[in-house]
Coordinates of C-alpha atoms and ligand atoms in Angstrom, one line a residue:
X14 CA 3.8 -5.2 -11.8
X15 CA 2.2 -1.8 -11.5
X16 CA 0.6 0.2 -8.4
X17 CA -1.6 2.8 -10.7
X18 CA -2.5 6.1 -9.7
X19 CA -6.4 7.0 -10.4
X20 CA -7.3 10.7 -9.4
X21 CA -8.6 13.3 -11.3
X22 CA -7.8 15.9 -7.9
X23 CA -4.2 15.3 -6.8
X24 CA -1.1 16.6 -8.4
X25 CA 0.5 13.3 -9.5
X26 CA 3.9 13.7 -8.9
X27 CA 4.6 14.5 -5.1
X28 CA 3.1 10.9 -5.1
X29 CA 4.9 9.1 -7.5
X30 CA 8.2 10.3 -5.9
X31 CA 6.7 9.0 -2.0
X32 CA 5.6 5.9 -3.6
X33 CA 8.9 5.4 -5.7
X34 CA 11.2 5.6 -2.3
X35 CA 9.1 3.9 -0.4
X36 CA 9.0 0.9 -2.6
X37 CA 11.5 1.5 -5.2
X38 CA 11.2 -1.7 -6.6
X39 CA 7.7 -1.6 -7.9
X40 CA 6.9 0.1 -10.8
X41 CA 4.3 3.4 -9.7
X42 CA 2.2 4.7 -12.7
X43 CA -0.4 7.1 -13.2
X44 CA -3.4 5.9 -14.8
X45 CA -3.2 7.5 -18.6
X46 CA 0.2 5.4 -18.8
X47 CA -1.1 2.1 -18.2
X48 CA 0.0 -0.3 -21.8
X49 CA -1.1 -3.4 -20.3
X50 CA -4.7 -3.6 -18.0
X51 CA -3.4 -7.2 -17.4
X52 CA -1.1 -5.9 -15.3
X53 CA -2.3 -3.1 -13.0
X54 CA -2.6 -5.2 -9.6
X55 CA -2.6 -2.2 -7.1
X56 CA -5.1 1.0 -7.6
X57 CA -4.9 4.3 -5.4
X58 CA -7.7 6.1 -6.2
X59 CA -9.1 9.4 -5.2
X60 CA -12.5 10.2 -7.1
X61 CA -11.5 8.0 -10.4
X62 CA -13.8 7.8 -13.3
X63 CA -16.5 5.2 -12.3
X64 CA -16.5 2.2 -13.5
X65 CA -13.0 2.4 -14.6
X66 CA -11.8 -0.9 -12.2
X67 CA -14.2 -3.3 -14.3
X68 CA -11.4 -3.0 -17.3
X69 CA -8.1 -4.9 -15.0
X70 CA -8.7 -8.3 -14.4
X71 CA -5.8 -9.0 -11.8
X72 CA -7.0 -5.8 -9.5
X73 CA -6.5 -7.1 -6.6
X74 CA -7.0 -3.5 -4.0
X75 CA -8.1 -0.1 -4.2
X76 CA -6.7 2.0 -2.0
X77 CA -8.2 5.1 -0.7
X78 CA -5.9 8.3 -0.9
X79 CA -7.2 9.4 2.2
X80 CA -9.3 8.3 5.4
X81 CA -12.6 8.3 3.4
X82 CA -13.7 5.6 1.0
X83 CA -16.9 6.9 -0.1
X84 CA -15.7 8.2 -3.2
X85 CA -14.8 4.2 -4.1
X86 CA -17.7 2.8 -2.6
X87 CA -20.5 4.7 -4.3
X88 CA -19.0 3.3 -7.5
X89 CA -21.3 0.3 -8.6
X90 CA -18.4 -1.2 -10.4
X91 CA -15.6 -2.2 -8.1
X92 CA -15.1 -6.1 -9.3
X93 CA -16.3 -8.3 -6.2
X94 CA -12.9 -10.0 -5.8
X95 CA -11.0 -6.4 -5.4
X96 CA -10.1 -5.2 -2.1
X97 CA -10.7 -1.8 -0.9
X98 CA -8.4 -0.2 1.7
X99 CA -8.0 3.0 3.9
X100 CA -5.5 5.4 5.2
X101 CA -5.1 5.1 8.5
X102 CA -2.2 8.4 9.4
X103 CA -1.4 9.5 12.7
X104 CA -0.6 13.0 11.3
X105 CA -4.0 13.0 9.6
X106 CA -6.1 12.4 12.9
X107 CA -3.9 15.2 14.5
X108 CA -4.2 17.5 11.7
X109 CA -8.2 17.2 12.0
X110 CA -7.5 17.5 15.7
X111 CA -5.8 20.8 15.8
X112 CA -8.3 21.9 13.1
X113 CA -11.3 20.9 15.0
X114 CA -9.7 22.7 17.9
X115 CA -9.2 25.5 15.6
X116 CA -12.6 26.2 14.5
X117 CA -14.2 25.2 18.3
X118 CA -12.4 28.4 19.7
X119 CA -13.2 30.6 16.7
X120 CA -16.7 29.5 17.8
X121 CA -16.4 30.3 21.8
X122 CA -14.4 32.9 21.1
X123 CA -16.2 34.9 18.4
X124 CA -13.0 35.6 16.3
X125 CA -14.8 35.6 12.8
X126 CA -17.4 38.0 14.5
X127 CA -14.8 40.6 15.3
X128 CA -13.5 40.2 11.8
X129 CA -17.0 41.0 10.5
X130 CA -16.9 44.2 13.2
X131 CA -13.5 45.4 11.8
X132 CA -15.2 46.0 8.5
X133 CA -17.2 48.4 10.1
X134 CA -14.8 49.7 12.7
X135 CA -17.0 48.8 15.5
X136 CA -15.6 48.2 18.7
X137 CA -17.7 45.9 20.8
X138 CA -16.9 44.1 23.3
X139 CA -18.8 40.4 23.7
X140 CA -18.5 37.6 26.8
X141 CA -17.5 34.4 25.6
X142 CA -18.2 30.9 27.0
X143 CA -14.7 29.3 28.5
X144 CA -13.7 25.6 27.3
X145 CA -14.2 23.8 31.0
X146 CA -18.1 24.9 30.4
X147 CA -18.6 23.6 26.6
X148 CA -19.8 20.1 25.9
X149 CA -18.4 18.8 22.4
X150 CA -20.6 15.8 21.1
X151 CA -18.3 14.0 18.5
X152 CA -20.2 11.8 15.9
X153 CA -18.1 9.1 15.1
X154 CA -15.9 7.2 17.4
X155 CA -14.1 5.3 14.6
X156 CA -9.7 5.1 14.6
X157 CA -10.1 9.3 13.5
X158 CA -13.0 10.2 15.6
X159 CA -11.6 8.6 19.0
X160 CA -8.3 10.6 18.6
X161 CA -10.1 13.7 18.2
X162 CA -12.7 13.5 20.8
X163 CA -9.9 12.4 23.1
X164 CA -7.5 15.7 21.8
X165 CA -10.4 17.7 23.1
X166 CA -11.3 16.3 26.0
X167 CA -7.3 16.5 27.0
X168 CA -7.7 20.2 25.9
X169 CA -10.3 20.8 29.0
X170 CA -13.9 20.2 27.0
X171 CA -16.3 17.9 28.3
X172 CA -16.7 15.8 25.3
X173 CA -19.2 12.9 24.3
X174 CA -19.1 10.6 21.5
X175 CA -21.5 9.2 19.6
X176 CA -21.2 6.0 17.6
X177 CA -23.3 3.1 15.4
X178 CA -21.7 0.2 17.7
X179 CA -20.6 -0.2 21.4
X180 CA -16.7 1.0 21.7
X181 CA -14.5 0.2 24.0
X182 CA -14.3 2.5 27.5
X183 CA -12.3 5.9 26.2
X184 CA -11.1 8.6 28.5
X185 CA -14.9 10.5 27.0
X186 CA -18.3 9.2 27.9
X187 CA -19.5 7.2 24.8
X188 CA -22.8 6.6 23.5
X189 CA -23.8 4.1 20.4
X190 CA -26.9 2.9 18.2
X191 CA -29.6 4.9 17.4
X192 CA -31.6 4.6 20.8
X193 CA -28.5 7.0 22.4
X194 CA -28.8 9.5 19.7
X195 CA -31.4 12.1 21.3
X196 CA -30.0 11.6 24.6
X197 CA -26.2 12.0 22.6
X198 CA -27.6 15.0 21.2
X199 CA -29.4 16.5 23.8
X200 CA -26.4 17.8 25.9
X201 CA -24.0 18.8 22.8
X202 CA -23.5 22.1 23.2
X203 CA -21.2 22.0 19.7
X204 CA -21.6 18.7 17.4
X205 CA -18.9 18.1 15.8
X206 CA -19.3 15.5 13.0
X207 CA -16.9 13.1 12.0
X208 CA -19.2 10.5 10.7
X209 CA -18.0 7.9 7.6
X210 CA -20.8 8.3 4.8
X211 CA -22.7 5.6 4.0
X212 CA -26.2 5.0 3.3
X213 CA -26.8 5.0 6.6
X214 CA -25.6 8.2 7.6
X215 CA -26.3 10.1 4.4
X216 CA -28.9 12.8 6.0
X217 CA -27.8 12.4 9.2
X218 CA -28.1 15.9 10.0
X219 CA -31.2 17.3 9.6
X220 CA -34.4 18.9 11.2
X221 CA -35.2 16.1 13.6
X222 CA -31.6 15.2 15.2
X223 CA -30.2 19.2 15.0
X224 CA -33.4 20.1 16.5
X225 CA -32.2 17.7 19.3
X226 CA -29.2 20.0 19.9
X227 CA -29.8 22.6 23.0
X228 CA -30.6 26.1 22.0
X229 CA -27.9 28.5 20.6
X230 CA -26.1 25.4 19.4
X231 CA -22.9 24.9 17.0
X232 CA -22.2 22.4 14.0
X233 CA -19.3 21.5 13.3
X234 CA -18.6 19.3 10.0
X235 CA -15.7 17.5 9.0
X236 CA -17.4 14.6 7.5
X237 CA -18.5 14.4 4.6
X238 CA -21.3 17.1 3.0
X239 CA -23.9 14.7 2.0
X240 CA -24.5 14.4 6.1
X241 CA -26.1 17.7 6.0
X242 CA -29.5 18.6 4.4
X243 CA -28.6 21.8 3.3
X244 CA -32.0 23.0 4.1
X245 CA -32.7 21.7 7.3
X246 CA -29.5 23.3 8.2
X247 CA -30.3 26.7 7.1
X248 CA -33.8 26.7 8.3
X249 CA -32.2 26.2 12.2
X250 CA -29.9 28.7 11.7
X251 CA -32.3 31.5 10.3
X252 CA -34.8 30.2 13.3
X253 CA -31.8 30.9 15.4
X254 CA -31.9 27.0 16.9
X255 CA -28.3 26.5 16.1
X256 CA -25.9 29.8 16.4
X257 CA -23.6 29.2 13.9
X258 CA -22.1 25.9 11.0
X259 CA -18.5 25.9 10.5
X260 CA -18.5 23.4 7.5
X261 CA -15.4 21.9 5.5
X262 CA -17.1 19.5 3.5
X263 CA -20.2 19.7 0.9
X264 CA -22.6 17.9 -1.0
X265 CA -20.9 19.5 -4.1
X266 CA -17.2 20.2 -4.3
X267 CA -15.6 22.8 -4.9
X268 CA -19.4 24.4 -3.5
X269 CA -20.9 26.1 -6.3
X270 CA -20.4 29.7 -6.6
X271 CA -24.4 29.9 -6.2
X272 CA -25.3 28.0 -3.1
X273 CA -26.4 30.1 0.1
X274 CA -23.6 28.8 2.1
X275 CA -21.2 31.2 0.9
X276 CA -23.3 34.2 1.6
X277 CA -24.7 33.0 5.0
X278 CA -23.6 35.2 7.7
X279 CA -23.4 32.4 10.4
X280 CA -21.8 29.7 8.2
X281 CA -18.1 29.7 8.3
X282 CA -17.0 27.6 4.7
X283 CA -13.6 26.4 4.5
X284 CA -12.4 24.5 1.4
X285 CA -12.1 20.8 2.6
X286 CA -8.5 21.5 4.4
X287 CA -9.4 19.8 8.1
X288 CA -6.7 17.6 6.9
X289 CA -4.6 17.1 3.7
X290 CA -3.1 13.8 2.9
X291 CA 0.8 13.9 3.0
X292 CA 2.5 11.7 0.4
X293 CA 5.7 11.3 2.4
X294 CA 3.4 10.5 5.4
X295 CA 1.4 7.3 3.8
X296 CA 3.7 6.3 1.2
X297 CA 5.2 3.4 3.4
X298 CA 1.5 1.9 4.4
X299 CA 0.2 1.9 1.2
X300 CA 3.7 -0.1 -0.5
X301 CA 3.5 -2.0 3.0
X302 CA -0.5 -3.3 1.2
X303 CA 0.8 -3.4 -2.1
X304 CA 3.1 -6.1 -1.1
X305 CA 0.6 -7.8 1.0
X306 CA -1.9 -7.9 -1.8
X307 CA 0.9 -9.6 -4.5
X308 CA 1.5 -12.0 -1.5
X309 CA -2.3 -13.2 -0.5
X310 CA -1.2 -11.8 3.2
X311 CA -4.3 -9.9 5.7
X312 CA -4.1 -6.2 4.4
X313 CA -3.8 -3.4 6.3
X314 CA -7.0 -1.3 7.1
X315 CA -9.0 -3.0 5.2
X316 CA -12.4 -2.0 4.4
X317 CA -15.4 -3.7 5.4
X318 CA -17.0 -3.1 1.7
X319 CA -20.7 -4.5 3.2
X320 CA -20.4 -1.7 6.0
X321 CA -19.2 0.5 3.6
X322 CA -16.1 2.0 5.6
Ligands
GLV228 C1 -10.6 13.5 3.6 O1 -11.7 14.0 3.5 C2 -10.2 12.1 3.6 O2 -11.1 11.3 3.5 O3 -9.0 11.9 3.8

Protein backbone atom coordinates (compact mmCIF):
# COMPACT_ATOMS: atom_id res chain seq x y z
CA UNK A 1 0.00 0.00 0.00
CA UNK A 2 1.84 3.21 -1.03
CA UNK A 3 1.69 6.94 0.30
CA UNK A 4 3.35 8.60 -3.12
CA UNK A 5 5.34 11.60 -3.19
CA UNK A 6 4.35 14.09 -6.23
CA UNK A 7 6.53 17.38 -6.28
CA UNK A 8 8.58 18.60 -8.81
CA UNK A 9 10.09 21.51 -5.85
CA UNK A 10 11.03 19.59 -2.80
CA UNK A 11 14.12 17.53 -2.17
CA UNK A 12 12.59 14.03 -1.78
CA UNK A 13 14.44 12.57 0.79
CA UNK A 14 14.25 14.70 4.11
CA UNK A 15 10.59 13.42 3.46
CA UNK A 16 10.80 10.08 2.83
CA UNK A 17 12.95 9.63 6.07
CA UNK A 18 9.98 11.87 8.25
CA UNK A 19 7.38 9.87 6.64
CA UNK A 20 9.28 6.41 7.03
CA UNK A 21 9.49 7.01 11.08
CA UNK A 22 6.47 8.28 11.48
CA UNK A 23 4.68 5.41 9.91
CA UNK A 24 7.28 2.82 9.33
CA UNK A 25 4.94 0.41 8.33
CA UNK A 26 3.66 1.94 5.14
CA UNK A 27 5.55 1.79 2.21
CA UNK A 28 6.61 5.90 1.19
CA UNK A 29 7.46 6.30 -2.53
CA UNK A 30 8.29 9.02 -4.73
CA UNK A 31 6.31 9.27 -7.72
CA UNK A 32 8.84 8.00 -10.73
CA UNK A 33 8.89 4.63 -8.65
CA UNK A 34 5.43 3.79 -8.61
CA UNK A 35 5.13 -0.16 -10.58
CA UNK A 36 1.61 -0.49 -9.82
CA UNK A 37 -1.04 2.74 -10.20
CA UNK A 38 -3.50 0.21 -8.68
CA UNK A 39 -1.94 0.69 -5.70
CA UNK A 40 -0.99 4.30 -4.87
CA UNK A 41 -3.83 5.14 -2.20
CA UNK A 42 -2.26 8.27 -0.52
CA UNK A 43 -0.71 11.35 -2.74
CA UNK A 44 1.38 14.32 -1.19
CA UNK A 45 1.66 16.69 -3.69
CA UNK A 46 3.33 19.98 -3.99
CA UNK A 47 2.83 21.49 -7.65
CA UNK A 48 2.54 17.75 -9.43
CA UNK A 49 2.19 17.52 -13.07
CA UNK A 50 -1.65 18.20 -13.78
CA UNK A 51 -3.72 15.74 -14.43
CA UNK A 52 -1.41 13.14 -13.20
CA UNK A 53 -4.23 11.85 -10.26
CA UNK A 54 -6.68 10.69 -13.20
CA UNK A 55 -4.15 7.53 -13.84
CA UNK A 56 -4.78 5.75 -9.86
CA UNK A 57 -7.92 4.44 -9.48
CA UNK A 58 -7.91 3.67 -5.59
CA UNK A 59 -6.54 7.47 -4.82
CA UNK A 60 -8.35 8.01 -2.09
CA UNK A 61 -6.40 11.77 -0.71
CA UNK A 62 -4.18 14.32 -1.81
CA UNK A 63 -2.52 15.92 0.59
CA UNK A 64 -1.08 19.34 0.39
CA UNK A 65 2.65 19.66 1.38
CA UNK A 66 1.94 22.83 2.96
CA UNK A 67 -0.95 25.18 4.21
CA UNK A 68 -1.95 26.05 0.65
CA UNK A 69 -4.04 23.90 -1.70
CA UNK A 70 -4.25 25.99 -4.61
CA UNK A 71 -1.67 24.35 -6.43
CA UNK A 72 -4.09 20.96 -6.26
CA UNK A 73 -7.17 22.76 -6.75
CA UNK A 74 -6.48 24.63 -9.92
CA UNK A 75 -5.86 21.10 -11.41
CA UNK A 76 -9.14 20.16 -13.42
CA UNK A 77 -8.30 16.62 -12.95
CA UNK A 78 -8.47 15.55 -9.35
CA UNK A 79 -11.03 12.34 -9.61
CA UNK A 80 -14.33 13.42 -7.76
CA UNK A 81 -14.07 10.57 -5.20
CA UNK A 82 -10.34 11.81 -3.97
CA UNK A 83 -10.03 13.75 -0.96
CA UNK A 84 -7.85 16.75 -0.65
CA UNK A 85 -6.28 17.71 2.63
CA UNK A 86 -4.13 20.47 4.34
CA UNK A 87 -1.31 21.06 6.64
CA UNK A 88 -2.38 22.42 9.52
CA UNK A 89 1.42 23.05 11.80
CA UNK A 90 1.74 25.02 14.77
CA UNK A 91 5.35 25.81 13.79
CA UNK A 92 4.23 26.98 10.42
CA UNK A 93 1.67 29.68 11.79
CA UNK A 94 4.53 30.84 14.09
CA UNK A 95 7.14 30.81 11.54
CA UNK A 96 4.71 33.23 9.31
CA UNK A 97 4.22 35.01 12.71
CA UNK A 98 7.71 35.97 13.45
CA UNK A 99 8.13 36.60 9.74
CA UNK A 100 5.28 38.94 9.41
CA UNK A 101 6.60 40.61 12.56
CA UNK A 102 9.79 40.65 10.81
CA UNK A 103 9.00 42.54 7.83
CA UNK A 104 6.26 45.01 9.93
CA UNK A 105 9.27 46.49 11.83
CA UNK A 106 11.63 46.61 8.79
CA UNK A 107 8.64 48.74 7.56
CA UNK A 108 8.20 51.16 10.83
CA UNK A 109 11.53 51.04 11.34
CA UNK A 110 13.08 51.88 7.97
CA UNK A 111 15.90 49.24 8.15
CA UNK A 112 16.01 48.44 4.34
CA UNK A 113 16.14 52.27 3.92
CA UNK A 114 19.30 52.71 5.87
CA UNK A 115 20.74 49.75 3.95
CA UNK A 116 20.00 51.65 0.75
CA UNK A 117 21.77 54.92 2.65
CA UNK A 118 24.87 52.84 3.56
CA UNK A 119 25.59 52.41 -0.18
CA UNK A 120 26.02 55.87 -0.34
CA UNK A 121 27.49 56.63 3.05
CA UNK A 122 24.73 58.90 3.97
CA UNK A 123 23.96 59.45 7.42
CA UNK A 124 20.43 60.53 7.95
CA UNK A 125 18.59 60.32 10.59
CA UNK A 126 14.51 59.55 10.00
CA UNK A 127 11.48 59.41 12.89
CA UNK A 128 9.80 56.30 12.84
CA UNK A 129 6.17 55.46 13.78
CA UNK A 130 6.19 53.16 17.27
CA UNK A 131 4.07 49.77 17.18
CA UNK A 132 1.22 51.05 19.97
CA UNK A 133 0.28 53.71 17.03
CA UNK A 134 0.23 51.22 13.86
CA UNK A 135 -2.98 49.49 12.84
CA UNK A 136 -2.30 46.05 11.08
CA UNK A 137 -5.41 44.88 8.88
CA UNK A 138 -4.96 41.06 8.48
CA UNK A 139 -6.87 39.51 5.45
CA UNK A 140 -7.79 36.22 6.38
CA UNK A 141 -8.85 35.02 9.62
CA UNK A 142 -8.64 31.29 8.77
CA UNK A 143 -6.55 28.53 11.51
CA UNK A 144 -3.09 30.57 10.01
CA UNK A 145 -4.48 34.03 9.82
CA UNK A 146 -6.01 34.07 13.44
CA UNK A 147 -2.70 33.01 14.96
CA UNK A 148 -0.95 35.78 13.34
CA UNK A 149 -3.24 38.59 13.81
CA UNK A 150 -3.41 37.50 17.39
CA UNK A 151 0.84 37.31 17.58
CA UNK A 152 0.59 40.84 16.62
CA UNK A 153 -1.85 42.22 18.49
CA UNK A 154 0.02 40.41 21.66
CA UNK A 155 3.11 42.17 20.28
CA UNK A 156 1.37 45.83 21.09
CA UNK A 157 -0.30 46.59 17.30
CA UNK A 158 -3.80 47.37 17.06
CA UNK A 159 -4.78 44.74 14.64
CA UNK A 160 -8.05 44.02 12.56
CA UNK A 161 -8.99 41.11 10.59
CA UNK A 162 -10.77 40.76 7.72
CA UNK A 163 -12.53 37.66 6.66
CA UNK A 164 -15.22 36.00 3.88
CA UNK A 165 -17.55 34.60 6.87
CA UNK A 166 -18.47 35.72 10.55
CA UNK A 167 -15.61 34.21 13.08
CA UNK A 168 -15.88 33.65 16.30
CA UNK A 169 -15.03 36.80 18.97
CA UNK A 170 -10.84 36.79 18.91
CA UNK A 171 -8.82 38.93 21.21
CA UNK A 172 -8.68 41.49 17.52
CA UNK A 173 -11.67 43.35 16.28
CA UNK A 174 -13.01 41.21 13.26
CA UNK A 175 -14.66 42.10 10.24
CA UNK A 176 -16.27 39.63 7.37
CA UNK A 177 -18.12 39.65 3.88
CA UNK A 178 -17.61 41.98 1.36
CA UNK A 179 -19.89 44.81 2.89
CA UNK A 180 -16.92 45.21 5.89
CA UNK A 181 -14.17 45.42 3.38
CA UNK A 182 -13.91 49.41 2.75
CA UNK A 183 -14.64 50.03 6.26
CA UNK A 184 -11.77 46.89 6.97
CA UNK A 185 -9.58 48.68 4.75
CA UNK A 186 -10.11 52.07 5.55
CA UNK A 187 -8.13 52.15 8.96
CA UNK A 188 -5.25 49.61 7.88
CA UNK A 189 -2.45 51.41 8.27
CA UNK A 190 -0.29 48.10 6.98
CA UNK A 191 -2.44 45.22 5.22
CA UNK A 192 -1.06 42.31 5.69
CA UNK A 193 -2.54 39.52 3.45
CA UNK A 194 -2.95 36.09 4.36
CA UNK A 195 -5.85 35.32 2.14
CA UNK A 196 -6.30 31.40 0.69
CA UNK A 197 -6.52 31.81 -3.30
CA UNK A 198 -9.41 30.98 -4.86
CA UNK A 199 -11.46 32.36 -7.58
CA UNK A 200 -12.85 34.53 -5.31
CA UNK A 201 -9.91 36.17 -4.03
CA UNK A 202 -7.78 35.97 -7.14
CA UNK A 203 -7.39 39.99 -7.71
CA UNK A 204 -8.11 40.90 -4.53
CA UNK A 205 -5.66 43.53 -4.35
CA UNK A 206 -6.04 45.96 -6.70
CA UNK A 207 -6.78 49.73 -7.63
CA UNK A 208 -10.17 49.87 -5.92
CA UNK A 209 -9.63 48.00 -2.45
CA UNK A 210 -5.63 49.35 -2.07
CA UNK A 211 -6.92 52.64 -2.89
CA UNK A 212 -9.13 52.03 0.23
CA UNK A 213 -5.94 51.91 2.35
CA UNK A 214 -5.11 55.42 4.17
CA UNK A 215 -2.38 57.46 2.61
CA UNK A 216 1.33 56.40 3.01
CA UNK A 217 0.11 52.89 3.48
CA UNK A 218 2.06 49.37 3.58
CA UNK A 219 1.27 45.82 1.81
CA UNK A 220 2.23 43.16 3.21
CA UNK A 221 1.80 39.72 1.17
CA UNK A 222 2.15 36.34 2.36
CA UNK A 223 -0.59 34.89 0.31
CA UNK A 224 -0.46 33.87 -2.55
CA UNK A 225 0.87 36.23 -5.76
CA UNK A 226 -2.11 35.91 -7.98
CA UNK A 227 -3.87 38.30 -5.03
CA UNK A 228 -1.99 41.10 -6.42
CA UNK A 229 -2.46 42.85 -9.88
CA UNK A 230 0.94 43.59 -10.45
CA UNK A 231 -0.11 46.79 -12.05
CA UNK A 232 -2.53 48.19 -9.85
CA UNK A 233 0.17 47.68 -7.29
CA UNK A 234 2.87 49.51 -8.90
CA UNK A 235 0.70 52.30 -10.15
CA UNK A 236 -0.11 53.15 -5.99
CA UNK A 237 3.26 52.94 -5.25
CA UNK A 238 4.69 55.34 -8.04
CA UNK A 239 1.53 57.66 -7.11
CA UNK A 240 2.89 57.37 -3.65
CA UNK A 241 -0.74 55.99 -2.22
CA UNK A 242 0.91 53.13 -0.65
CA UNK A 243 4.68 53.71 0.85
CA UNK A 244 6.06 50.62 0.33
CA UNK A 245 5.13 46.20 -0.78
CA UNK A 246 7.05 43.73 1.10
CA UNK A 247 5.98 40.67 -1.06
CA UNK A 248 6.89 36.85 -0.55
CA UNK A 249 4.76 35.37 -2.97
CA UNK A 250 4.18 36.01 -6.99
CA UNK A 251 2.08 35.38 -9.75
CA UNK A 252 5.12 33.61 -11.26
CA UNK A 253 7.64 31.68 -9.21
CA UNK A 254 10.78 31.91 -8.96
CA UNK A 255 9.68 35.85 -10.25
CA UNK A 256 11.23 36.27 -13.50
CA UNK A 257 14.43 37.84 -13.81
CA UNK A 258 12.53 40.65 -15.96
CA UNK A 259 9.52 41.72 -13.94
CA UNK A 260 9.72 45.39 -12.32
CA UNK A 261 9.45 44.07 -8.90
CA UNK A 262 12.96 43.27 -8.56
CA UNK A 263 14.09 46.73 -9.50
CA UNK A 264 11.37 48.68 -7.62
CA UNK A 265 12.93 50.73 -5.04
CA UNK A 266 9.95 50.47 -2.55
CA UNK A 267 9.24 46.75 -3.06
CA UNK A 268 11.00 44.55 -0.66
CA UNK A 269 11.00 40.70 -2.62
CA UNK A 270 11.76 37.82 -0.67
CA UNK A 271 11.83 34.33 -2.12
CA UNK A 272 8.60 32.62 -0.72
CA UNK A 273 10.44 31.88 2.82
CA UNK A 274 7.43 33.36 5.39
CA UNK A 275 7.41 29.80 6.23
CA UNK A 276 9.06 26.53 5.09
CA UNK A 277 7.39 23.26 5.70
CA UNK A 278 9.36 21.06 8.14
CA UNK A 279 9.27 17.29 7.30
CA UNK A 280 9.90 16.16 10.89
CA UNK A 281 7.20 18.72 11.87
CA UNK A 282 4.10 17.22 9.72
CA UNK A 283 5.27 13.88 9.16
CA UNK A 284 3.00 12.39 12.02
CA UNK A 285 -0.43 14.34 10.71
CA UNK A 286 -0.04 13.38 7.37
CA UNK A 287 0.59 9.22 8.34
CA UNK A 288 -2.12 10.05 11.13
CA UNK A 289 -4.68 10.80 7.34
CA UNK A 290 -2.97 8.16 5.61
CA UNK A 291 -4.38 5.73 7.99
CA UNK A 292 -7.64 7.38 8.30
CA UNK A 293 -8.15 7.32 4.56
CA UNK A 294 -7.27 3.14 4.31
CA UNK A 295 -9.82 3.04 7.18
CA UNK A 296 -13.01 5.13 5.75
CA UNK A 297 -12.49 7.30 9.25
CA UNK A 298 -13.26 11.67 9.06
CA UNK A 299 -9.81 13.00 7.88
CA UNK A 300 -7.88 15.49 9.34
CA UNK A 301 -8.13 19.07 7.85
CA UNK A 302 -9.84 18.24 5.24
CA UNK A 303 -10.53 20.50 2.45
CA UNK A 304 -13.78 21.87 1.54
CA UNK A 305 -12.87 21.19 -2.45
CA UNK A 306 -16.38 23.39 -3.37
CA UNK A 307 -14.74 26.34 -1.29
CA UNK A 308 -11.63 25.66 -2.56
CA UNK A 309 -9.51 25.75 0.76
C1 LIG B 1 3.21 27.99 1.59
O1 LIG B 1 3.00 28.88 0.84
C2 LIG B 1 2.23 27.00 1.99
O2 LIG B 1 1.13 26.98 1.41
O3 LIG B 1 2.53 26.23 2.91
Amino acid sequence: MSLVIFSKVHKATPWLEALRRAGPDIEVITHDKIRDNEKVFFALAWNHPKGVFKEFPNLKCISSMGAGVDHIMEDPGIPEKTEVVRIVDPLLSKDLSEFALAQVMNHLRGISNYRMQQAGKTWKKRMYRRVSEVKIGVMGTGAIGNKVATYLQRCGFFVTGWGKNPAKPAEYERYHGKAQLDNFLKQADILLCLLPLTPETKGILNKQTLGKLPPGSFLINLGRGQHVVDQDLMQLLDSGHLSGASLDVFEQEPLPEDHPFWMHPQIQVTPHVASLTTPESVAPQIIENYRRAMSNRPLLNRVNKKQGY
